[in-house]
Amino acid sequence: MKIIVNGEPRELPTGATVADAVALVTAAPSGVAAALNDEVVGRSRWTATALADADRLEVLTAVQGG
Amino acid sequence: MANPREDPLVIAGEAFGSRLITGTGGAPSLAVLRDALTASGTELTTVAMRRVDPSAHGSVLDVLRDCGVRVLPNTAGCFTAGEAVLTAKLAREALGTSWVKLEVIADERTLLPDPIELVDAAEQLVADGFTVLPYTNDDPVLARRLEQVGCAAVMPLGSPIGSGLGIRNPHNIELIVEAAGVPVILDAGIGTASDAALAMELGCDAVLLATAVTRAQEPALMARAMRHAVAAGRLARLAGRIPRRRYAQASSPFEGRTGT
């Protein structure tokens, strides 16, 4: 299935979770948050949250700014 | 110099010894940022939330942790209340803080706040339990509305972000200070130390700045200047300045002059 991760289309196997998709872009153990279709998914729920085709996942962290 | 612990900045019940809040944007490297933050004496510093960059080396969060500075995520780059609320929620999840510097800008050329979206976002975030510190126009009415919806501070601009134009409407800043029941933090437009001192002399409770330090030729030196400027302006405010007079008032006695 195709998932949009941070604006980029990614191919993931059926049954893949938020944790799988996050792992494509970062291995950071903290300081990262994810939103699935504009809803925040807490880190504790990443492995239990299954993705569906065409889902949009945003994975953010803190950068210099402000 | 007054002991800052005797005159803390208190936001939402939390006390800070420094009245200088810094941003991290614009620093040429994390090493320069670290030196500048240390020299500034700041205890609260903003970061932005962006998509993770797999090629990034080092994290601004490591620098803040090493400096013992509390992190204040912002919603920079958001144009709507919806974007800002989602960004704030992501920041809360990523950084474990419910404090947010709320920015909702109207356009990229001026980066001025969009007041309609700003109040909408502030209401939503306050209702969700956030401690909201909104970046706002130097508009006393808008500042009052933000306080009324439950913001923990109001942060009026001196002039547009990154412009270094200083405080363009000191009268409005004074009006905001007079009416506010929450801390007033002068945010944006500071160019040099005298601007920061003026903000404090006008009665602001703190100053938030980034570019003036991070893009200065010597960031750590300017950070030190800002630290002293904010402290000096605060002391001058507490001391109470003399009234302005139209004509001179001799400071030496006229009596007893030679030849009289």
mmCIF file of C-alpha atoms in Angstrom:
data_model
loop_
_atom_site.group_PDB
_atom_site.id
_atom_site.type_symbol
_atom_site.label_atom_id
_atom_site.label_comp_id
_atom_site.label_asym_id
_atom_site.label_seq_id
_atom_site.Cartn_x
_atom_site.Cartn_y
_atom_site.Cartn_z
ATOM 1 C CA MET A 1 0.000 0.000 0.000
ATOM 2 C CA LYS A 2 1.047 3.562 -0.574
ATOM 3 C CA ILE A 3 1.490 5.879 2.420
ATOM 4 C CA ILE A 4 2.423 9.566 2.223
ATOM 5 C CA VAL A 5 5.141 10.140 4.819
ATOM 6 C CA ASN A 6 6.132 13.773 5.236
ATOM 7 C CA GLY A 7 4.794 14.524 1.785
ATOM 8 C CA GLU A 8 6.695 11.674 0.063
ATOM 9 C CA PRO A 9 4.907 8.565 -1.246
ATOM 10 C CA ARG A 10 6.244 5.387 0.387
ATOM 11 C CA GLU A 11 5.459 1.747 -0.295
ATOM 12 C CA LEU A 12 4.670 -0.255 2.832
ATOM 13 C CA PRO A 13 3.390 -3.824 3.267
ATOM 14 C CA THR A 14 -0.219 -4.401 4.249
ATOM 15 C CA GLY A 15 -0.508 -4.397 8.037
ATOM 16 C CA ALA A 16 2.280 -1.860 8.485
ATOM 17 C CA THR A 17 1.896 0.422 11.486
ATOM 18 C CA VAL A 18 2.697 4.013 12.339
ATOM 19 C CA ALA A 19 5.880 2.739 13.997
ATOM 20 C CA ASP A 20 6.989 1.147 10.705
ATOM 21 C CA ALA A 21 6.403 4.350 8.787
ATOM 22 C CA VAL A 22 8.161 6.541 11.359
ATOM 23 C CA ALA A 23 11.169 4.205 11.231
ATOM 24 C CA LEU A 24 11.556 5.069 7.536
ATOM 25 C CA VAL A 25 12.505 8.648 8.404
ATOM 26 C CA THR A 26 13.974 8.616 11.914
ATOM 27 C CA ALA A 27 15.386 6.345 14.579
ATOM 28 C CA ALA A 28 15.289 9.016 17.289
ATOM 29 C CA PRO A 29 14.059 7.511 20.567
ATOM 30 C CA SER A 30 12.413 10.746 21.699
ATOM 31 C CA GLY A 31 11.655 14.293 20.612
ATOM 32 C CA VAL A 32 9.524 13.131 17.688
ATOM 33 C CA ALA A 33 5.757 13.257 17.190
ATOM 34 C CA ALA A 34 3.498 11.825 14.510
ATOM 35 C CA ALA A 35 0.128 12.843 13.105
ATOM 36 C CA LEU A 36 -1.930 10.435 11.033
ATOM 37 C CA ASN A 37 -4.341 12.260 8.730
ATOM 38 C CA ASP A 38 -4.028 15.381 10.937
ATOM 39 C CA GLU A 39 -4.624 13.550 14.229
ATOM 40 C CA VAL A 40 -1.765 13.156 16.692
ATOM 41 C CA VAL A 41 -0.898 9.529 17.470
ATOM 42 C CA GLY A 42 0.981 9.214 20.777
ATOM 43 C CA ARG A 43 4.246 7.290 20.649
ATOM 44 C CA SER A 44 2.816 4.612 22.951
ATOM 45 C CA ARG A 45 0.225 3.802 20.269
ATOM 46 C CA TRP A 46 2.545 3.721 17.234
ATOM 47 C CA THR A 47 2.972 -0.049 17.137
ATOM 48 C CA ALA A 48 -0.743 -0.665 17.626
ATOM 49 C CA THR A 49 -1.963 1.800 15.015
ATOM 50 C CA ALA A 50 -2.335 0.173 11.610
ATOM 51 C CA LEU A 51 -2.017 2.201 8.423
ATOM 52 C CA ALA A 52 -4.399 2.134 5.481
ATOM 53 C CA ASP A 53 -3.714 2.828 1.828
ATOM 54 C CA ALA A 54 -3.377 6.570 1.032
ATOM 55 C CA ASP A 55 -2.918 7.532 4.690
ATOM 56 C CA ARG A 56 -0.941 10.707 5.293
ATOM 57 C CA LEU A 57 1.605 10.611 8.094
ATOM 58 C CA GLU A 58 3.489 13.649 9.339
ATOM 59 C CA VAL A 59 6.588 13.059 11.500
ATOM 60 C CA LEU A 60 7.911 16.181 13.186
ATOM 61 C CA THR A 61 10.709 17.178 15.532
ATOM 62 C CA ALA A 62 12.116 20.362 16.997
ATOM 63 C CA VAL A 63 14.468 22.476 14.882
ATOM 64 C CA GLN A 64 16.053 25.895 15.295
ATOM 65 C CA GLY A 65 13.404 28.565 15.010
ATOM 66 C CA GLY A 66 11.627 31.494 16.537
ATOM 67 C CA MET B 1 22.679 44.483 40.409
ATOM 68 C CA ALA B 2 19.451 43.146 41.868
ATOM 69 C CA ASN B 3 19.337 39.482 42.563
ATOM 70 C CA PRO B 4 17.086 38.130 39.805
ATOM 71 C CA ARG B 5 15.704 35.592 42.242
ATOM 72 C CA GLU B 6 14.152 38.462 44.175
ATOM 73 C CA ASP B 7 12.372 39.753 41.069
ATOM 74 C CA PRO B 8 11.428 36.703 39.059
ATOM 75 C CA LEU B 9 9.430 36.615 35.868
ATOM 76 C CA VAL B 10 6.349 34.536 36.659
ATOM 77 C CA ILE B 11 4.370 32.970 33.823
ATOM 78 C CA ALA B 12 1.475 30.652 34.663
ATOM 79 C CA GLY B 13 2.879 30.175 38.166
ATOM 80 C CA GLU B 14 6.385 29.267 36.977
ATOM 81 C CA ALA B 15 9.256 31.543 38.004
ATOM 82 C CA PHE B 16 12.228 32.453 35.836
ATOM 83 C CA GLY B 17 15.293 34.352 37.035
ATOM 84 C CA SER B 18 15.981 35.759 33.574
ATOM 85 C CA ARG B 19 13.615 38.114 31.787
ATOM 86 C CA LEU B 20 15.261 37.409 28.451
ATOM 87 C CA ILE B 21 13.582 34.727 26.375
ATOM 88 C CA THR B 22 15.502 33.706 23.298
ATOM 89 C CA GLY B 23 14.802 32.054 20.004
ATOM 90 C CA THR B 24 17.133 29.669 18.223
ATOM 91 C CA GLY B 25 16.462 30.569 14.589
ATOM 92 C CA GLY B 26 19.195 32.037 12.448
ATOM 93 C CA ALA B 27 22.237 30.772 14.332
ATOM 94 C CA PRO B 28 24.877 29.614 11.844
ATOM 95 C CA SER B 29 25.650 26.479 13.859
ATOM 96 C CA LEU B 30 24.628 24.680 17.025
ATOM 97 C CA ALA B 31 28.017 25.558 18.556
ATOM 98 C CA VAL B 32 27.413 29.277 18.013
ATOM 99 C CA LEU B 33 23.905 28.859 19.396
ATOM 100 C CA ARG B 34 25.220 27.149 22.502
ATOM 101 C CA ASP B 35 27.668 29.977 23.216
ATOM 102 C CA ALA B 36 24.995 32.610 22.635
ATOM 103 C CA LEU B 37 22.438 30.932 24.895
ATOM 104 C CA THR B 38 25.014 30.595 27.646
ATOM 105 C CA ALA B 39 26.012 34.246 27.344
ATOM 106 C CA SER B 40 22.380 35.392 27.341
ATOM 107 C CA GLY B 41 21.560 33.795 30.687
ATOM 108 C CA THR B 42 18.170 32.794 29.286
ATOM 109 C CA GLU B 43 16.075 30.101 30.939
ATOM 110 C CA LEU B 44 13.399 29.729 28.250
ATOM 111 C CA THR B 45 14.052 29.306 24.543
ATOM 112 C CA THR B 46 11.879 28.703 21.512
ATOM 113 C CA VAL B 47 12.158 26.010 18.874
ATOM 114 C CA ALA B 48 10.123 25.349 15.737
ATOM 115 C CA MET B 49 8.456 22.081 14.758
ATOM 116 C CA ARG B 50 9.320 20.698 11.329
ATOM 117 C CA ARG B 51 9.323 17.418 9.434
ATOM 118 C CA VAL B 52 12.253 15.262 10.520
ATOM 119 C CA ASP B 53 15.309 15.535 8.317
ATOM 120 C CA PRO B 54 17.036 12.137 8.132
ATOM 121 C CA SER B 55 20.290 13.855 7.144
ATOM 122 C CA ALA B 56 20.352 16.258 10.118
ATOM 123 C CA HIS B 57 23.327 16.078 12.467
ATOM 124 C CA GLY B 58 22.822 17.043 16.098
ATOM 125 C CA SER B 59 19.670 18.478 17.566
ATOM 126 C CA VAL B 60 18.764 21.846 18.978
ATOM 127 C CA LEU B 61 17.151 19.895 21.807
ATOM 128 C CA ASP B 62 20.564 18.561 22.871
ATOM 129 C CA VAL B 63 21.891 22.117 23.051
ATOM 130 C CA LEU B 64 18.975 23.303 25.168
ATOM 131 C CA ARG B 65 19.318 20.352 27.506
ATOM 132 C CA ASP B 66 23.056 20.927 27.907
ATOM 133 C CA CYS B 67 22.434 24.626 28.636
ATOM 134 C CA GLY B 68 19.722 23.799 31.187
ATOM 135 C CA VAL B 69 17.210 25.871 29.246
ATOM 136 C CA ARG B 70 13.520 25.098 29.191
ATOM 137 C CA VAL B 71 12.113 24.523 25.703
ATOM 138 C CA LEU B 72 9.216 26.588 24.365
ATOM 139 C CA PRO B 73 7.904 25.200 21.075
ATOM 140 C CA ASN B 74 6.354 27.637 18.643
ATOM 141 C CA THR B 75 3.896 27.337 15.787
ATOM 142 C CA ALA B 76 5.974 29.400 13.378
ATOM 143 C CA GLY B 77 4.914 29.104 9.764
ATOM 144 C CA CYS B 78 1.252 28.381 10.495
ATOM 145 C CA PHE B 79 -1.288 30.443 8.559
ATOM 146 C CA THR B 80 -4.510 29.061 10.043
ATOM 147 C CA ALA B 81 -5.832 28.206 13.490
ATOM 148 C CA GLY B 82 -6.122 24.572 12.413
ATOM 149 C CA GLU B 83 -2.466 24.321 11.422
ATOM 150 C CA ALA B 84 -1.363 26.023 14.630
ATOM 151 C CA VAL B 85 -3.453 23.784 16.870
ATOM 152 C CA LEU B 86 -2.132 20.622 15.213
ATOM 153 C CA THR B 87 1.460 21.892 15.443
ATOM 154 C CA ALA B 88 1.004 22.697 19.130
ATOM 155 C CA LYS B 89 -0.353 19.226 19.787
ATOM 156 C CA LEU B 90 2.573 17.633 17.940
ATOM 157 C CA ALA B 91 4.978 19.767 19.988
ATOM 158 C CA ARG B 92 3.308 18.677 23.208
ATOM 159 C CA GLU B 93 3.666 15.054 22.186
ATOM 160 C CA ALA B 94 7.268 15.379 20.974
ATOM 161 C CA LEU B 95 8.635 17.603 23.736
ATOM 162 C CA GLY B 96 6.439 16.811 26.709
ATOM 163 C CA THR B 97 5.404 20.412 27.356
ATOM 164 C CA SER B 98 1.988 22.009 27.191
ATOM 165 C CA TRP B 99 3.529 25.466 26.812
ATOM 166 C CA VAL B 100 3.379 26.947 23.344
ATOM 167 C CA LYS B 101 4.390 30.174 21.709
ATOM 168 C CA LEU B 102 1.401 30.620 19.443
ATOM 169 C CA GLU B 103 2.147 32.171 16.072
ATOM 170 C CA VAL B 104 -0.431 32.425 13.310
ATOM 171 C CA ILE B 105 0.857 34.635 10.553
ATOM 172 C CA ALA B 106 -1.064 36.346 7.788
ATOM 173 C CA ASP B 107 1.501 36.431 4.981
ATOM 174 C CA GLU B 108 5.155 35.700 4.304
ATOM 175 C CA ARG B 109 6.153 39.235 3.410
ATOM 176 C CA THR B 110 5.303 40.878 6.733
ATOM 177 C CA LEU B 111 4.948 37.803 8.971
ATOM 178 C CA LEU B 112 2.376 39.858 10.870
ATOM 179 C CA PRO B 113 -0.086 37.927 13.039
ATOM 180 C CA ASP B 114 -3.540 37.166 11.668
ATOM 181 C CA PRO B 115 -5.666 38.340 14.603
ATOM 182 C CA ILE B 116 -8.808 36.387 13.681
ATOM 183 C CA GLU B 117 -7.008 33.052 13.346
ATOM 184 C CA LEU B 118 -4.846 33.857 16.385
ATOM 185 C CA VAL B 119 -7.760 34.313 18.789
ATOM 186 C CA ASP B 120 -9.474 31.216 17.375
ATOM 187 C CA ALA B 121 -6.348 29.088 17.899
ATOM 188 C CA ALA B 122 -5.758 30.535 21.370
ATOM 189 C CA GLU B 123 -9.280 29.629 22.481
ATOM 190 C CA GLN B 124 -8.939 26.072 21.191
ATOM 191 C CA LEU B 125 -5.542 25.538 22.822
ATOM 192 C CA VAL B 126 -6.556 27.019 26.175
ATOM 193 C CA ALA B 127 -9.596 24.714 26.170
ATOM 194 C CA ASP B 128 -7.238 21.786 25.531
ATOM 195 C CA GLY B 129 -5.118 22.651 28.573
ATOM 196 C CA PHE B 130 -2.235 24.448 26.884
ATOM 197 C CA THR B 131 -0.344 27.346 28.438
ATOM 198 C CA VAL B 132 -0.615 29.744 25.527
ATOM 199 C CA LEU B 133 1.853 32.572 24.893
ATOM 200 C CA PRO B 134 0.585 34.327 21.762
ATOM 201 C CA TYR B 135 2.719 36.409 19.432
ATOM 202 C CA THR B 136 0.424 39.320 18.679
ATOM 203 C CA ASN B 137 0.214 42.711 17.042
ATOM 204 C CA ASP B 138 0.911 45.820 19.121
ATOM 205 C CA ASP B 139 -2.841 46.251 19.418
ATOM 206 C CA PRO B 140 -4.153 46.860 22.954
ATOM 207 C CA VAL B 141 -7.615 45.590 22.066
ATOM 208 C CA LEU B 142 -6.330 42.351 20.605
ATOM 209 C CA ALA B 143 -4.048 41.877 23.623
ATOM 210 C CA ARG B 144 -7.067 42.246 25.892
ATOM 211 C CA ARG B 145 -9.042 39.702 23.869
ATOM 212 C CA LEU B 146 -6.184 37.210 24.083
ATOM 213 C CA GLU B 147 -6.023 37.639 27.842
ATOM 214 C CA GLN B 148 -9.796 37.215 28.067
ATOM 215 C CA VAL B 149 -9.689 33.851 26.291
ATOM 216 C CA GLY B 150 -7.153 32.622 28.840
ATOM 217 C CA CYS B 151 -3.685 33.217 27.448
ATOM 218 C CA ALA B 152 -0.914 33.070 30.081
ATOM 219 C CA ALA B 153 0.891 36.087 28.617
ATOM 220 C CA VAL B 154 0.637 38.420 25.659
ATOM 221 C CA MET B 155 3.580 38.953 23.348
ATOM 222 C CA PRO B 156 3.180 42.063 21.219
ATOM 223 C CA LEU B 157 5.640 42.755 18.431
ATOM 224 C CA GLY B 158 7.886 45.785 18.473
ATOM 225 C CA SER B 159 8.144 45.614 14.680
ATOM 226 C CA PRO B 160 8.083 42.786 12.117
ATOM 227 C CA ILE B 161 9.988 39.571 12.846
ATOM 228 C CA GLY B 162 13.647 39.813 11.927
ATOM 229 C CA SER B 163 13.371 43.460 10.868
ATOM 230 C CA GLY B 164 15.497 44.937 13.659
ATOM 231 C CA LEU B 165 13.349 48.082 13.474
ATOM 232 C CA GLY B 166 12.915 48.235 17.233
ATOM 233 C CA ILE B 167 9.698 49.364 18.908
ATOM 234 C CA ARG B 168 7.678 51.306 16.339
ATOM 235 C CA ASN B 169 4.761 52.157 18.592
ATOM 236 C CA PRO B 170 5.936 52.560 22.194
ATOM 237 C CA HIS B 171 2.647 54.204 23.117
ATOM 238 C CA ASN B 172 0.681 51.080 22.212
ATOM 239 C CA ILE B 173 3.105 48.917 24.172
ATOM 240 C CA GLU B 174 2.505 51.161 27.198
ATOM 241 C CA LEU B 175 -1.259 50.853 26.742
ATOM 242 C CA ILE B 176 -0.966 47.056 26.612
ATOM 243 C CA VAL B 177 1.193 47.042 29.751
ATOM 244 C CA GLU B 178 -1.228 49.302 31.634
ATOM 245 C CA ALA B 179 -4.205 47.077 30.946
ATOM 246 C CA ALA B 180 -2.664 43.618 31.120
ATOM 247 C CA GLY B 181 -3.237 41.249 34.016
ATOM 248 C CA VAL B 182 -0.798 38.726 32.552
ATOM 249 C CA PRO B 183 2.892 39.196 31.687
ATOM 250 C CA VAL B 184 3.635 41.295 28.612
ATOM 251 C CA ILE B 185 6.580 40.021 26.601
ATOM 252 C CA LEU B 186 7.949 42.212 23.819
ATOM 253 C CA ASP B 187 8.395 39.785 20.956
ATOM 254 C CA ALA B 188 9.952 40.564 17.594
ATOM 255 C CA GLY B 189 11.697 43.557 16.071
ATOM 256 C CA ILE B 190 14.511 44.017 18.573
ATOM 257 C CA GLY B 191 17.628 45.178 16.722
ATOM 258 C CA THR B 192 20.098 46.068 19.425
ATOM 259 C CA ALA B 193 20.495 46.411 23.168
ATOM 260 C CA SER B 194 18.791 49.797 23.504
ATOM 261 C CA ASP B 195 15.599 48.347 21.966
ATOM 262 C CA ALA B 196 15.516 45.637 24.634
ATOM 263 C CA ALA B 197 16.159 48.158 27.398
ATOM 264 C CA LEU B 198 13.366 50.377 26.079
ATOM 265 C CA ALA B 199 10.911 47.471 26.104
ATOM 266 C CA MET B 200 11.612 46.905 29.772
ATOM 267 C CA GLU B 201 11.487 50.633 30.567
ATOM 268 C CA LEU B 202 8.040 50.747 28.962
ATOM 269 C CA GLY B 203 6.969 48.157 31.510
ATOM 270 C CA CYS B 204 7.208 44.900 29.613
ATOM 271 C CA ASP B 205 7.843 41.916 31.865
ATOM 272 C CA ALA B 206 10.268 40.246 29.480
ATOM 273 C CA VAL B 207 11.764 40.400 26.001
ATOM 274 C CA LEU B 208 11.816 37.610 23.424
ATOM 275 C CA LEU B 209 14.395 37.925 20.675
ATOM 276 C CA ALA B 210 16.336 35.728 18.277
ATOM 277 C CA THR B 211 17.601 37.368 15.126
ATOM 278 C CA ALA B 212 19.238 40.311 16.905
ATOM 279 C CA VAL B 213 21.556 37.813 18.568
ATOM 280 C CA THR B 214 21.832 34.912 16.154
ATOM 281 C CA ARG B 215 22.546 37.084 13.111
ATOM 282 C CA ALA B 216 24.775 39.597 14.911
ATOM 283 C CA GLN B 217 28.412 39.609 13.831
ATOM 284 C CA GLU B 218 29.328 38.270 17.280
ATOM 285 C CA PRO B 219 26.272 36.394 18.577
ATOM 286 C CA ALA B 220 27.628 35.577 22.038
ATOM 287 C CA LEU B 221 28.714 39.178 22.582
ATOM 288 C CA MET B 222 25.310 40.507 21.536
ATOM 289 C CA ALA B 223 23.638 37.912 23.766
ATOM 290 C CA ARG B 224 25.602 39.294 26.686
ATOM 291 C CA ALA B 225 24.600 42.824 25.705
ATOM 292 C CA MET B 226 20.929 41.805 25.642
ATOM 293 C CA ARG B 227 21.214 40.160 29.036
ATOM 294 C CA HIS B 228 22.493 43.408 30.538
ATOM 295 C CA ALA B 229 20.040 45.565 28.564
ATOM 296 C CA VAL B 230 17.024 43.629 29.812
ATOM 297 C CA ALA B 231 18.307 43.723 33.390
ATOM 298 C CA ALA B 232 19.093 47.451 33.160
ATOM 299 C CA GLY B 233 15.733 48.287 31.615
ATOM 300 C CA ARG B 234 13.947 46.348 34.325
ATOM 301 C CA LEU B 235 15.824 48.149 37.090
ATOM 302 C CA ALA B 236 15.121 51.521 35.473
ATOM 303 C CA ARG B 237 11.423 50.680 35.291
ATOM 304 C CA LEU B 238 11.361 49.687 38.962
ATOM 305 C CA ALA B 239 13.388 52.748 39.925
ATOM 306 C CA GLY B 240 10.968 55.150 38.240
ATOM 307 C CA ARG B 241 12.400 57.552 35.720
ATOM 308 C CA ILE B 242 12.390 61.323 36.221
ATOM 309 C CA PRO B 243 9.697 63.295 34.437
ATOM 310 C CA ARG B 244 10.673 64.907 31.150
ATOM 311 C CA ARG B 245 11.064 68.691 31.381
ATOM 312 C CA ARG B 246 10.959 71.299 28.681
ATOM 313 C CA TYR B 247 13.927 73.264 30.055
ATOM 314 C CA ALA B 248 17.051 72.584 32.053
ATOM 315 C CA GLN B 249 17.071 72.016 35.774
ATOM 316 C CA ALA B 250 20.493 72.636 37.317
ATOM 317 C CA SER B 251 21.890 69.735 39.261
ATOM 318 C CA SER B 252 24.468 71.919 41.041
ATOM 319 C CA PRO B 253 23.332 74.605 43.517
ATOM 320 C CA PHE B 254 23.411 78.218 42.331
ATOM 321 C CA GLU B 255 24.100 79.542 45.831
ATOM 322 C CA GLY B 256 27.716 80.100 46.826
ATOM 323 C CA ARG B 257 29.125 80.514 43.339
ATOM 324 C CA THR B 258 32.384 82.419 43.161
ATOM 325 C CA GLY B 259 31.986 86.078 42.257
ATOM 326 C CA THR B 260 28.436 86.415 43.640
#
